[in-house]
């Protein structure tokens, strides 16, 4: 564990600052547009980073220092709790690199869905809002084949203000139906990612403009080579990527060392045998385990673990 170990944020049921009274609620409402502006600035980067000011109180704001954004002024605790896991997602990204954030909503026993693939009511509303905030701050949201088939997700930001990210479906075996909502609803730009040799078949399914066919995407063992995928997304201007699931896709991304952060939203339910979340190759000793720097935040009845995978 990093310096100081994990810290659980204040309990919203007892801490008066976290009970979203009118002041704290207004502060969170005022902070969210600043986070969106910081994400917008990162995407377009013209001139020096602006000093951002809250609409309801000019003494509160956000500014950048050494590529990282920080709050200034006497923001209430609730605003710091909102910003804590989101500020790293709007920081500068060095040229020629990507930022990759994974997320999984999971049960206490580490499952992301039931055996039948139902994950619908797993997390509470606050966790879902957090997920939509992650989408709004990233350039692209990516899901694996299993998720696209099981959930037919929309992958939009309908719970918050902010732009929809480009939706990316990683479907190297072309198993996702062309009629899936993401390819047909016109809500946001969408890409089916496959190997270059499957371009024609993919275009037949979803139309040429929705295909990102990548040379050497898949290695001889059939595994996606994440650095190759990320370089192809960067060529489309997609530098920050939210890997939204499922467990297999996030795990393979983690195993290849390309995840910068992982947001695990743990909900107090026990699923038993279901669809597992993080799965890594076995190790023999605790000392060999991945033990990233971690911080916990309450999201209603769920707990968000924000893991910094570049600091362990
Ligand atoms: N709770 C949550 O936050 C959450 C989020 C998302 C999804 N889910 C749930 O998770 C379940 C689906 O998860 P899942 O883990 O089974 O599926 P998944 O990760 O969505 O998709 C797995 C499939 O994607 C392809 N794939 C992913 N990474 C690959 C790689 N590196 N190389 C080659 N192929 C790769 C493979 O497809 P092929 O088999 O075609 O080779 C693999 O079987 C659903 O029930 C969904 O409801 C929950």
Short mmCIF file of C-alpha atoms and ligand atoms in Angstrom, two decimals:
data_model
loop_
_atom_site.label_atom_id
_atom_site.label_comp_id
_atom_site.label_asym_id
_atom_site.label_seq_id
_atom_site.Cartn_x
_atom_site.Cartn_y
_atom_site.Cartn_z
CA UNK A 1 0.00 0.00 0.00
CA UNK A 2 1.26 3.50 -0.76
CA UNK A 3 2.16 6.05 1.91
CA UNK A 4 -0.55 6.37 4.50
CA UNK A 5 -2.46 3.31 3.28
CA UNK A 6 -6.04 3.42 2.09
CA UNK A 7 -8.28 6.16 3.42
CA UNK A 8 -12.02 5.88 3.45
CA UNK A 9 -13.72 9.17 2.76
CA UNK A 10 -16.10 10.69 5.27
CA UNK A 11 -19.31 8.78 5.94
CA UNK A 12 -22.13 10.64 4.16
CA UNK A 13 -24.64 9.35 6.67
CA UNK A 14 -22.86 11.04 9.61
CA UNK A 15 -20.54 13.76 8.29
CA UNK A 16 -22.42 17.05 8.00
CA UNK A 17 -20.12 18.20 5.20
CA UNK A 18 -20.94 15.16 3.12
CA UNK A 19 -24.67 15.20 3.73
CA UNK A 20 -25.41 17.16 0.59
CA UNK A 21 -27.02 20.19 2.18
CA UNK A 22 -27.72 23.15 -0.08
CA UNK A 23 -24.17 24.56 0.19
CA UNK A 24 -22.39 21.29 -0.54
CA UNK A 25 -24.84 20.36 -3.29
CA UNK A 26 -24.41 23.77 -4.93
CA UNK A 27 -20.62 23.41 -4.68
CA UNK A 28 -20.69 19.99 -6.38
CA UNK A 29 -23.01 21.34 -9.04
CA UNK A 30 -20.61 24.26 -9.59
CA UNK A 31 -17.53 22.03 -9.66
CA UNK A 32 -18.73 19.58 -12.33
CA UNK A 33 -18.68 22.17 -15.19
CA UNK A 34 -15.11 23.07 -14.19
CA UNK A 35 -14.06 19.42 -14.50
CA UNK A 36 -15.72 19.33 -17.93
CA UNK A 37 -13.86 22.52 -18.92
CA UNK A 38 -10.56 20.99 -17.79
CA UNK A 39 -11.27 17.88 -19.91
CA UNK A 40 -12.16 20.13 -22.86
CA UNK A 41 -8.93 22.10 -22.41
CA UNK A 42 -6.89 18.87 -22.37
CA UNK A 43 -8.51 17.79 -25.65
CA UNK A 44 -7.83 21.07 -27.47
CA UNK A 45 -4.85 22.57 -25.57
CA UNK A 46 -4.66 26.10 -26.88
CA UNK A 47 -2.42 28.50 -24.94
CA UNK A 48 -1.83 28.32 -21.22
CA UNK A 49 -4.32 26.41 -19.05
CA UNK A 50 -7.10 28.73 -17.93
CA UNK A 51 -7.84 29.54 -14.30
CA UNK A 52 -11.38 28.20 -13.84
CA UNK A 53 -13.87 29.89 -11.53
CA UNK A 54 -17.07 28.54 -9.96
CA UNK A 55 -20.20 30.24 -11.27
CA UNK A 56 -21.74 30.71 -7.81
CA UNK A 57 -18.64 31.97 -5.97
CA UNK A 58 -15.59 33.58 -7.65
CA UNK A 59 -13.38 32.64 -4.68
CA UNK A 60 -13.70 28.95 -5.63
CA UNK A 61 -12.03 27.44 -8.65
CA UNK A 62 -9.54 25.10 -10.27
CA UNK A 63 -6.10 25.69 -11.73
CA UNK A 64 -3.34 23.63 -13.26
CA UNK A 65 0.12 23.08 -11.81
CA UNK A 66 2.70 20.86 -13.54
CA UNK A 67 0.02 19.29 -15.75
CA UNK A 68 -2.25 18.42 -12.80
CA UNK A 69 -5.44 20.26 -11.88
CA UNK A 70 -6.17 21.20 -8.31
CA UNK A 71 -8.97 22.97 -6.44
CA UNK A 72 -8.42 26.36 -4.82
CA UNK A 73 -10.57 28.22 -2.32
CA UNK A 74 -12.63 26.84 0.55
CA UNK A 75 -14.55 24.13 -1.27
CA UNK A 76 -16.63 21.96 1.09
CA UNK A 77 -15.62 18.36 1.78
CA UNK A 78 -18.23 17.02 -0.64
CA UNK A 79 -16.61 18.90 -3.54
CA UNK A 80 -13.19 17.44 -2.65
CA UNK A 81 -14.79 13.98 -2.51
CA UNK A 82 -16.26 14.52 -5.98
CA UNK A 83 -12.98 15.84 -7.37
CA UNK A 84 -10.65 13.27 -5.74
CA UNK A 85 -11.15 10.39 -8.19
CA UNK A 86 -11.86 12.66 -11.19
CA UNK A 87 -8.96 15.16 -11.18
CA UNK A 88 -6.42 12.52 -12.35
CA UNK A 89 -8.64 11.94 -15.39
CA UNK A 90 -8.32 15.51 -16.66
CA UNK A 91 -4.55 15.83 -16.15
CA UNK A 92 -2.32 16.34 -19.18
CA UNK A 93 -1.35 13.26 -21.18
CA UNK A 94 2.23 13.26 -22.55
CA UNK A 95 2.37 13.35 -26.37
CA UNK A 96 2.39 9.92 -28.00
CA UNK A 97 0.83 8.20 -24.97
CA UNK A 98 -2.70 7.36 -23.84
CA UNK A 99 -4.42 7.38 -20.48
CA UNK A 100 -6.40 4.20 -19.82
CA UNK A 101 -8.85 3.94 -16.94
CA UNK A 102 -10.68 0.71 -16.19
CA UNK A 103 -13.92 0.48 -14.25
CA UNK A 104 -15.87 -2.41 -12.83
CA UNK A 105 -18.94 -2.44 -10.63
CA UNK A 106 -18.60 -5.56 -8.53
CA UNK A 107 -20.07 -7.48 -5.63
CA UNK A 108 -18.23 -8.02 -2.35
CA UNK A 109 -17.26 -11.43 -3.70
CA UNK A 110 -15.72 -9.98 -6.84
CA UNK A 111 -18.40 -10.73 -9.45
CA UNK A 112 -19.57 -8.20 -12.08
CA UNK A 113 -22.76 -10.04 -13.08
CA UNK A 114 -24.74 -13.16 -12.27
CA UNK A 115 -23.96 -16.41 -14.03
CA UNK A 116 -26.68 -15.55 -16.58
CA UNK A 117 -24.93 -12.21 -17.26
CA UNK A 118 -27.34 -9.92 -15.39
CA UNK A 119 -25.54 -6.84 -14.00
CA UNK A 120 -28.47 -4.44 -14.23
CA UNK A 121 -29.19 -3.62 -10.58
CA UNK A 122 -25.69 -4.27 -9.22
CA UNK A 123 -24.62 -0.73 -8.32
CA UNK A 124 -26.64 2.11 -6.79
CA UNK A 125 -27.56 5.39 -8.52
CA UNK A 126 -24.55 7.34 -7.18
CA UNK A 127 -22.16 4.78 -8.67
CA UNK A 128 -23.98 4.95 -12.00
CA UNK A 129 -23.69 8.73 -11.98
CA UNK A 130 -19.96 8.36 -11.28
CA UNK A 131 -19.68 6.01 -14.28
CA UNK A 132 -21.40 8.58 -16.51
CA UNK A 133 -18.99 11.24 -15.21
CA UNK A 134 -16.07 8.99 -16.19
CA UNK A 135 -17.55 8.65 -19.69
CA UNK A 136 -17.96 12.43 -20.02
CA UNK A 137 -14.33 13.11 -19.08
CA UNK A 138 -12.82 10.51 -21.45
CA UNK A 139 -12.45 10.65 -25.23
CA UNK A 140 -13.58 7.05 -25.72
CA UNK A 141 -15.46 4.37 -23.79
CA UNK A 142 -14.56 0.80 -24.72
CA UNK A 143 -16.39 -2.46 -24.01
CA UNK A 144 -15.61 -6.07 -24.87
CA UNK A 145 -17.68 -8.41 -26.96
CA UNK A 146 -19.31 -10.14 -23.97
CA UNK A 147 -20.62 -6.84 -22.60
CA UNK A 148 -21.85 -5.56 -25.94
CA UNK A 149 -23.77 -8.81 -26.50
CA UNK A 150 -25.10 -9.29 -22.93
CA UNK A 151 -26.05 -5.68 -22.13
CA UNK A 152 -26.63 -3.94 -25.48
CA UNK A 153 -25.36 -0.81 -23.63
CA UNK A 154 -25.90 2.78 -24.77
CA UNK A 155 -22.60 4.09 -23.32
CA UNK A 156 -23.85 7.69 -23.22
CA UNK A 157 -23.68 10.37 -20.51
CA UNK A 158 -27.44 10.70 -20.00
CA UNK A 159 -27.19 10.98 -16.18
CA UNK A 160 -24.87 14.04 -16.26
CA UNK A 161 -24.20 17.09 -18.43
CA UNK A 162 -21.21 16.69 -20.73
CA UNK A 163 -20.26 15.20 -24.07
CA UNK A 164 -20.80 11.59 -25.05
CA UNK A 165 -17.47 9.83 -25.65
CA UNK A 166 -16.77 7.91 -28.83
CA UNK A 167 -18.10 4.40 -28.24
CA UNK A 168 -15.65 1.61 -29.04
CA UNK A 169 -16.61 -2.06 -29.24
CA UNK A 170 -13.63 -4.41 -29.22
CA UNK A 171 -14.97 -7.30 -31.29
CA UNK A 172 -12.13 -9.26 -32.81
CA UNK A 173 -14.31 -12.25 -33.71
CA UNK A 174 -17.19 -10.15 -35.04
CA UNK A 175 -19.74 -11.61 -32.62
CA UNK A 176 -21.66 -8.40 -31.82
CA UNK A 177 -24.78 -8.06 -34.01
CA UNK A 178 -24.80 -5.14 -36.44
CA UNK A 179 -28.25 -4.25 -35.05
CA UNK A 180 -26.81 -3.52 -31.57
CA UNK A 181 -27.94 -0.12 -30.24
CA UNK A 182 -24.49 1.47 -30.33
CA UNK A 183 -24.23 0.89 -34.08
CA UNK A 184 -27.75 1.99 -34.93
CA UNK A 185 -29.03 4.61 -32.44
CA UNK A 186 -26.97 7.54 -33.79
CA UNK A 187 -26.45 8.90 -30.24
CA UNK A 188 -22.64 9.19 -30.46
CA UNK A 189 -19.77 8.27 -32.79
CA UNK A 190 -19.13 4.53 -32.60
CA UNK A 191 -16.31 2.27 -33.76
CA UNK A 192 -16.14 -1.49 -34.08
CA UNK A 193 -12.47 -2.41 -33.64
CA UNK A 194 -11.21 -5.50 -35.42
CA UNK A 195 -8.10 -6.77 -37.10
CA UNK A 196 -7.33 -5.31 -40.56
CA UNK A 197 -7.89 -8.68 -42.21
CA UNK A 198 -11.57 -8.59 -41.10
CA UNK A 199 -12.30 -5.08 -42.38
CA UNK A 200 -14.64 -6.09 -45.20
CA UNK A 201 -16.76 -8.42 -43.05
CA UNK A 202 -16.98 -5.79 -40.29
CA UNK A 203 -18.03 -3.09 -42.79
CA UNK A 204 -20.79 -5.36 -44.07
CA UNK A 205 -22.17 -5.53 -40.52
CA UNK A 206 -21.98 -1.92 -39.35
CA UNK A 207 -20.96 0.21 -42.35
CA UNK A 208 -17.46 1.25 -43.33
CA UNK A 209 -17.47 4.52 -41.34
CA UNK A 210 -18.00 2.65 -38.07
CA UNK A 211 -15.08 0.25 -38.55
CA UNK A 212 -11.60 0.78 -37.14
CA UNK A 213 -9.59 -2.04 -38.72
CA UNK A 214 -6.13 -2.23 -37.15
CA UNK A 215 -3.13 -4.01 -38.63
CA UNK A 216 -1.54 -6.55 -36.25
CA UNK A 217 -4.21 -5.96 -33.60
CA UNK A 218 -4.26 -9.62 -32.58
CA UNK A 219 -1.16 -11.63 -31.69
CA UNK A 220 -0.65 -15.26 -32.84
CA UNK A 221 -2.31 -16.50 -29.62
CA UNK A 222 -5.47 -14.51 -30.45
CA UNK A 223 -4.89 -11.88 -27.75
CA UNK A 224 -5.44 -8.19 -28.52
CA UNK A 225 -2.18 -6.21 -28.39
CA UNK A 226 -3.27 -3.20 -26.35
CA UNK A 227 -0.43 -0.80 -27.29
CA UNK A 228 -1.33 -1.34 -30.98
CA UNK A 229 -5.01 -0.68 -30.23
CA UNK A 230 -4.22 2.47 -28.23
CA UNK A 231 -1.98 3.85 -31.01
CA UNK A 232 -4.84 3.35 -33.51
CA UNK A 233 -7.27 5.18 -31.20
CA UNK A 234 -4.79 8.05 -30.76
CA UNK A 235 -4.64 8.43 -34.55
CA UNK A 236 -8.39 9.13 -34.35
CA UNK A 237 -7.77 11.73 -31.63
CA UNK A 238 -8.88 9.36 -28.85
CA UNK A 239 -6.19 9.73 -26.19
CA UNK A 240 -8.06 8.99 -22.97
CA UNK A 241 -9.93 5.70 -22.85
CA UNK A 242 -12.37 4.35 -20.29
CA UNK A 243 -12.39 0.54 -20.40
CA UNK A 244 -15.83 -0.10 -19.02
CA UNK A 245 -15.82 -3.88 -18.96
CA UNK A 246 -16.42 -6.62 -18.72
CA UNK A 247 -14.13 -8.56 -16.45
CA UNK A 248 -12.23 -10.31 -19.24
CA UNK A 249 -11.46 -7.13 -21.15
CA UNK A 250 -10.40 -5.13 -18.06
CA UNK A 251 -8.29 -8.05 -16.80
CA UNK A 252 -6.41 -8.51 -20.07
CA UNK A 253 -5.77 -4.80 -20.24
CA UNK A 254 -4.47 -4.88 -16.65
CA UNK A 255 -2.30 -7.92 -17.36
CA UNK A 256 -0.65 -6.12 -20.30
CA UNK A 257 0.27 -3.23 -18.00
CA UNK A 258 -1.60 -0.55 -19.95
CA UNK A 259 -4.12 0.46 -17.26
CA UNK A 260 -3.22 3.72 -15.50
CA UNK A 261 -6.06 3.58 -12.99
CA UNK A 262 -8.82 1.19 -12.04
CA UNK A 263 -12.09 2.30 -10.45
CA UNK A 264 -13.68 -0.63 -8.62
CA UNK A 265 -17.17 0.20 -7.37
CA UNK A 266 -17.93 -2.35 -4.70
CA UNK A 267 -21.53 -2.92 -3.71
CA UNK A 268 -22.56 -4.88 -0.60
CA UNK A 269 -24.12 -7.88 -2.29
CA UNK A 270 -22.89 -11.47 -2.58
CA UNK A 271 -23.50 -13.02 -6.00
CA UNK A 272 -21.77 -16.36 -5.61
CA UNK A 273 -20.61 -17.92 -8.84
CA UNK A 274 -21.18 -15.36 -11.59
CA UNK A 275 -19.15 -13.40 -14.12
CA UNK A 276 -15.86 -12.61 -12.39
CA UNK A 277 -14.29 -9.15 -12.30
CA UNK A 278 -10.49 -8.91 -12.17
CA UNK A 279 -8.78 -12.18 -13.03
CA UNK A 280 -4.98 -12.32 -13.07
CA UNK A 281 -2.54 -15.22 -13.43
CA UNK A 282 -1.90 -16.99 -10.07
CA UNK A 283 1.05 -16.05 -7.84
CA UNK A 284 2.41 -18.00 -4.87
CA UNK A 285 3.29 -15.31 -2.35
CA UNK A 286 1.49 -12.19 -1.14
CA UNK A 287 4.68 -10.23 -1.83
CA UNK A 288 4.19 -10.92 -5.56
CA UNK A 289 0.65 -9.52 -5.64
CA UNK A 290 -0.21 -6.25 -7.28
CA UNK A 291 -0.74 -3.78 -4.43
CA UNK A 292 -1.39 -0.37 -5.97
CA UNK A 293 -1.77 2.87 -4.10
CA UNK A 294 -5.48 3.06 -3.32
CA UNK A 295 -8.03 5.48 -2.00
CA UNK A 296 -11.66 4.79 -1.17
CA UNK A 297 -14.66 7.08 -1.59
CA UNK A 298 -18.28 6.54 -0.69
CA UNK A 299 -20.78 6.60 -3.53
CA UNK A 300 -24.11 6.30 -1.73
CA UNK A 301 -24.26 2.69 -0.51
CA UNK A 302 -21.27 1.62 -2.64
CA UNK A 303 -17.56 2.17 -2.12
CA UNK A 304 -15.35 3.33 -4.96
CA UNK A 305 -11.77 2.08 -4.81
CA UNK A 306 -9.58 4.30 -6.97
CA UNK A 307 -6.40 2.32 -7.72
CA UNK A 308 -3.35 4.13 -9.09
CA UNK A 309 -1.59 1.45 -11.13
CA UNK A 310 1.37 3.69 -11.95
CA UNK A 311 2.29 3.96 -8.26
CA UNK A 312 3.00 0.57 -6.69
N1 LIG B 1 -20.60 -4.57 -13.40
C1 LIG B 1 -19.94 -3.95 -14.36
O1 LIG B 1 -19.31 -2.91 -14.17
C2 LIG B 1 -19.94 -4.57 -15.72
C3 LIG B 1 -19.34 -3.86 -16.77
C4 LIG B 1 -19.36 -4.44 -18.01
C5 LIG B 1 -19.92 -5.69 -18.19
N2 LIG B 1 -20.49 -6.34 -17.15
C6 LIG B 1 -21.04 -7.69 -17.30
O2 LIG B 1 -19.96 -8.50 -17.67
C7 LIG B 1 -20.42 -9.55 -18.49
C8 LIG B 1 -19.51 -9.65 -19.68
O3 LIG B 1 -18.18 -9.68 -19.21
P1 LIG B 1 -17.12 -10.65 -19.82
O4 LIG B 1 -15.90 -10.54 -19.01
O5 LIG B 1 -17.77 -11.99 -20.01
O6 LIG B 1 -16.95 -10.07 -21.29
P2 LIG B 1 -16.18 -8.83 -21.94
O7 LIG B 1 -14.95 -8.48 -21.21
O8 LIG B 1 -17.14 -7.76 -22.25
O9 LIG B 1 -15.81 -9.50 -23.33
C9 LIG B 1 -14.94 -10.58 -23.33
C10 LIG B 1 -14.66 -10.96 -24.74
O10 LIG B 1 -14.07 -9.86 -25.43
C11 LIG B 1 -13.05 -10.32 -26.27
N3 LIG B 1 -11.78 -9.81 -25.73
C12 LIG B 1 -11.64 -8.97 -24.69
N4 LIG B 1 -10.35 -8.71 -24.47
C13 LIG B 1 -9.67 -9.41 -25.39
C14 LIG B 1 -8.31 -9.56 -25.67
N5 LIG B 1 -7.35 -8.91 -24.98
N6 LIG B 1 -7.96 -10.38 -26.66
C15 LIG B 1 -8.89 -11.05 -27.37
N7 LIG B 1 -10.19 -10.92 -27.16
C16 LIG B 1 -10.58 -10.12 -26.19
C17 LIG B 1 -13.15 -11.83 -26.23
O11 LIG B 1 -14.11 -12.16 -27.21
P3 LIG B 1 -14.21 -13.57 -27.95
O12 LIG B 1 -14.75 -14.50 -26.94
O13 LIG B 1 -15.13 -13.30 -29.09
O14 LIG B 1 -12.84 -13.91 -28.36
C18 LIG B 1 -13.69 -12.09 -24.86
O15 LIG B 1 -14.36 -13.32 -24.71
C19 LIG B 1 -21.84 -9.23 -18.87
O16 LIG B 1 -22.69 -10.10 -18.16
C20 LIG B 1 -22.04 -7.80 -18.41
O17 LIG B 1 -23.35 -7.59 -17.93
C21 LIG B 1 -20.51 -5.80 -15.90
#
